Coordinates of N, CA and C in Angstrom, one line a residue:
M3 N 25.2 -76.8 15.5 CA 25.4 -76.2 14.1 C 26.2 -77.2 13.2
A4 N 25.8 -77.4 12.1 CA 26.5 -78.3 11.2 C 27.9 -77.6 10.7
L5 N 28.8 -78.3 10.4 CA 30.1 -77.7 9.9 C 29.9 -77.1 8.6
T6 N 29.1 -77.5 7.7 CA 28.8 -76.8 6.5 C 28.2 -75.4 6.6
A7 N 27.3 -75.5 7.7 CA 26.5 -74.1 8.0 C 27.6 -73.2 8.5
L8 N 28.4 -73.6 9.4 CA 29.4 -72.8 9.9 C 30.4 -72.2 8.9
L9 N 30.8 -73.0 8.0 CA 31.6 -72.6 6.9 C 31.1 -71.7 6.0
D10 N 29.7 -71.7 5.9 CA 29.0 -70.8 5.0 C 28.9 -69.3 5.6
E11 N 29.0 -69.2 6.9 CA 28.9 -68.0 7.6 C 30.2 -67.2 7.4
R12 N 30.2 -65.9 6.9 CA 31.3 -65.2 6.9 C 31.7 -64.5 8.1
V13 N 30.7 -64.2 9.0 CA 30.9 -63.5 10.3 C 29.9 -64.2 11.2
R14 N 30.4 -64.4 12.4 CA 29.6 -65.2 13.5 C 29.0 -64.0 14.3
F15 N 27.6 -64.1 14.2 CA 26.9 -63.1 15.1 C 26.5 -63.9 16.4
A16 N 25.6 -63.3 17.1 CA 25.2 -63.9 18.3 C 24.5 -65.3 18.1
R17 N 24.7 -66.1 19.1 CA 24.2 -67.5 18.9 C 22.7 -67.6 18.9
D18 N 22.0 -66.6 19.5 CA 20.6 -66.7 19.4 C 19.9 -65.9 18.3
T19 N 20.7 -65.4 17.4 CA 20.2 -64.7 16.2 C 19.2 -65.6 15.4
R20 N 18.0 -65.1 15.1 CA 17.1 -65.8 14.3 C 17.8 -66.1 13.0
P21 N 17.6 -67.3 12.5 CA 18.3 -67.8 11.2 C 18.0 -66.8 10.1
E22 N 16.8 -66.3 9.9 CA 16.5 -65.4 8.8 C 17.2 -64.1 9.0
V23 N 17.4 -63.6 10.2 CA 18.1 -62.3 10.4 C 19.6 -62.6 10.2
N24 N 20.1 -63.7 10.6 CA 21.6 -64.1 10.4 C 21.9 -64.2 8.8
Q25 N 20.8 -64.7 8.2 CA 21.0 -64.9 6.6 C 21.1 -63.5 6.0
L26 N 20.3 -62.6 6.4 CA 20.3 -61.2 5.9 C 21.6 -60.6 6.2
L27 N 22.2 -60.7 7.5 CA 23.4 -60.2 7.8 C 24.6 -60.8 7.1
Q28 N 24.5 -62.1 6.8 CA 25.5 -62.8 6.1 C 25.6 -62.2 4.7
C29 N 24.4 -62.1 4.1 CA 24.3 -61.5 2.7 C 24.9 -60.1 2.6
A30 N 24.6 -59.3 3.6 CA 25.3 -58.0 3.6 C 26.7 -58.0 3.7
V31 N 27.3 -58.9 4.4 CA 28.7 -59.1 4.5 C 29.2 -59.6 3.3
A32 N 28.6 -60.5 2.6 CA 29.0 -61.1 1.4 C 29.1 -60.0 0.2
C33 N 28.2 -59.1 0.3 CA 28.2 -58.1 -0.9 C 28.6 -56.7 -0.3
A34 N 29.4 -56.7 0.6 CA 29.8 -55.4 1.3 C 30.3 -54.4 0.3
G35 N 30.8 -54.8 -0.8 CA 31.3 -53.9 -1.9 C 30.4 -53.3 -2.6
D36 N 29.1 -53.8 -2.7 CA 27.9 -53.3 -3.3 C 27.1 -52.6 -2.4
Y37 N 27.3 -51.2 -2.3 CA 26.8 -50.4 -1.1 C 25.2 -50.6 -1.1
Q38 N 24.5 -50.5 -2.2 CA 23.1 -50.5 -2.1 C 22.5 -51.8 -1.7
H39 N 23.1 -53.0 -2.2 CA 22.6 -54.3 -1.9 C 22.9 -54.6 -0.4
A40 N 24.2 -54.2 0.0 CA 24.5 -54.5 1.4 C 23.6 -53.6 2.4
R41 N 23.4 -52.3 2.0 CA 22.5 -51.5 2.8 C 21.1 -52.1 2.9
G42 N 20.6 -52.5 1.8 CA 19.3 -53.1 1.8 C 19.1 -54.4 2.7
Y43 N 20.1 -55.3 2.6 CA 20.1 -56.4 3.6 C 20.1 -56.1 5.0
L44 N 21.0 -55.1 5.3 CA 21.1 -54.6 6.7 C 19.8 -54.0 7.2
Y45 N 19.1 -53.1 6.4 CA 17.9 -52.6 6.8 C 16.7 -53.5 6.8
Q46 N 16.8 -54.5 6.1 CA 15.8 -55.7 6.1 C 15.9 -56.4 7.5
A47 N 17.2 -56.7 7.8 CA 17.5 -57.3 9.1 C 17.1 -56.4 10.3
H48 N 17.2 -55.1 10.2 CA 16.9 -54.1 11.2 C 15.3 -54.2 11.3
A49 N 14.6 -54.3 10.2 CA 13.2 -54.3 10.2 C 12.7 -55.6 10.8
M50 N 13.3 -56.7 10.7 CA 12.9 -58.0 11.2 C 13.3 -58.1 12.7
A51 N 14.3 -57.5 13.0 CA 14.8 -57.6 14.5 C 15.3 -56.2 14.9
P52 N 14.4 -55.3 15.2 CA 14.8 -54.0 15.5 C 15.6 -53.7 16.7
G53 N 15.5 -54.6 17.7 CA 16.1 -54.4 19.0 C 17.4 -55.2 19.2
R54 N 17.8 -55.9 18.2 CA 19.0 -56.8 18.3 C 20.2 -56.0 18.2
L55 N 21.1 -56.2 19.2 CA 22.4 -55.5 19.2 C 23.3 -55.9 18.0
E56 N 23.3 -57.1 17.6 CA 24.1 -57.5 16.5 C 23.7 -56.8 15.2
V57 N 22.5 -56.5 15.0 CA 22.0 -55.7 13.8 C 22.6 -54.3 13.9
Y58 N 22.5 -53.7 15.1 CA 23.0 -52.3 15.3 C 24.4 -52.3 15.1
V59 N 25.1 -53.3 15.6 CA 26.7 -53.2 15.3 C 27.0 -53.4 14.0
A60 N 26.2 -54.3 13.2 CA 26.5 -54.4 11.7 C 26.2 -53.0 11.0
L61 N 25.0 -52.4 11.3 CA 24.8 -51.1 10.7 C 25.8 -50.1 11.0
Y62 N 26.2 -50.0 12.3 CA 27.2 -49.1 12.7 C 28.5 -49.2 12.0
K63 N 29.0 -50.5 11.9 CA 30.3 -50.8 11.1 C 30.1 -50.4 9.7
F64 N 29.0 -50.8 9.1 CA 28.7 -50.5 7.7 C 28.9 -49.0 7.4
R65 N 28.3 -48.2 8.3 CA 28.4 -46.7 8.1 C 29.8 -46.1 8.4
L66 N 30.3 -46.6 9.5 CA 31.6 -46.2 10.0 C 32.7 -46.4 9.0
Y67 N 32.8 -47.6 8.5 CA 33.9 -48.0 7.6 C 33.8 -47.3 6.2
R68 N 32.7 -46.7 5.9 CA 32.5 -46.0 4.7 C 32.6 -44.5 4.9
G69 N 33.0 -44.1 6.1 CA 33.3 -42.7 6.4 C 32.0 -41.9 6.7
H70 N 30.9 -42.5 6.9 CA 29.6 -41.9 7.3 C 29.6 -41.7 8.7
F71 N 30.4 -40.9 9.4 CA 30.5 -40.9 10.8 C 29.3 -40.4 11.5
D72 N 28.7 -39.4 10.9 CA 27.4 -38.9 11.6 C 26.3 -39.9 11.6
E73 N 26.2 -40.7 10.5 CA 25.2 -41.7 10.5 C 25.5 -42.8 11.5
A74 N 26.9 -43.1 11.5 CA 27.3 -44.2 12.5 C 27.0 -43.7 14.0
D75 N 27.3 -42.5 14.2 CA 26.9 -41.9 15.6 C 25.4 -42.1 15.9
Q76 N 24.6 -41.7 14.9 CA 23.2 -41.9 15.1 C 22.8 -43.2 15.3
I77 N 23.3 -44.2 14.6 CA 23.0 -45.7 14.9 C 23.4 -46.0 16.2
A78 N 24.6 -45.6 16.7 CA 25.1 -45.9 18.1 C 24.1 -45.3 19.1
L79 N 23.7 -44.1 18.9 CA 22.9 -43.4 19.9 C 21.4 -44.1 19.9
E80 N 21.0 -44.6 18.8 CA 19.7 -45.3 18.7 C 19.8 -46.6 19.5
A81 N 21.0 -47.3 19.2 CA 21.1 -48.6 20.0 C 21.2 -48.4 21.4
L82 N 21.9 -47.3 21.9 CA 22.0 -47.1 23.4 C 20.6 -46.7 23.9
A83 N 19.9 -45.9 23.2 CA 18.6 -45.5 23.7 C 17.6 -46.7 23.8
R84 N 17.7 -47.5 22.8 CA 16.8 -48.7 22.7 C 17.2 -49.6 24.0
Q85 N 18.5 -49.8 24.2 CA 18.8 -50.7 25.3 C 18.5 -50.1 26.6
A86 N 18.6 -48.9 26.8 CA 18.2 -48.1 27.9 C 16.7 -48.3 28.3
W87 N 16.0 -48.1 27.2 CA 14.5 -48.2 27.3 C 14.2 -49.6 27.7
S88 N 14.9 -50.6 27.1 CA 14.6 -51.9 27.3 C 14.9 -52.3 28.8
L89 N 16.0 -51.8 29.3 CA 16.4 -52.1 30.7 C 15.4 -51.4 31.7
A90 N 15.1 -50.2 31.3 CA 14.2 -49.5 32.2 C 12.8 -50.1 32.3
R91 N 12.3 -50.7 31.2 CA 11.1 -51.4 31.2 C 11.1 -52.7 31.9
S92 N 12.3 -53.4 31.9 CA 12.3 -54.7 32.5 C 12.5 -54.6 34.0
S93 N 12.8 -53.4 34.5 CA 13.2 -53.3 36.0 C 11.9 -52.7 36.8

């Protein structure tokens, strides 16, 4: 990764995050104060990479830090269920 690309990133997500998903997550972080825009970027990332843990973590933190505890819990439960399903399918 080039130094300029690293400096452009506000948050370091997983190394194997697809660049387009990483870009959406970075945009969400960059405009975190603008609820609607940040939410839109996060849900676009979720639509592009629905099983990726880093997307779930970003969604969870976004909801939790704004005091939307029930929604944060739902996201955490969805992530756990998805991972359990993925593990059961692979064994």
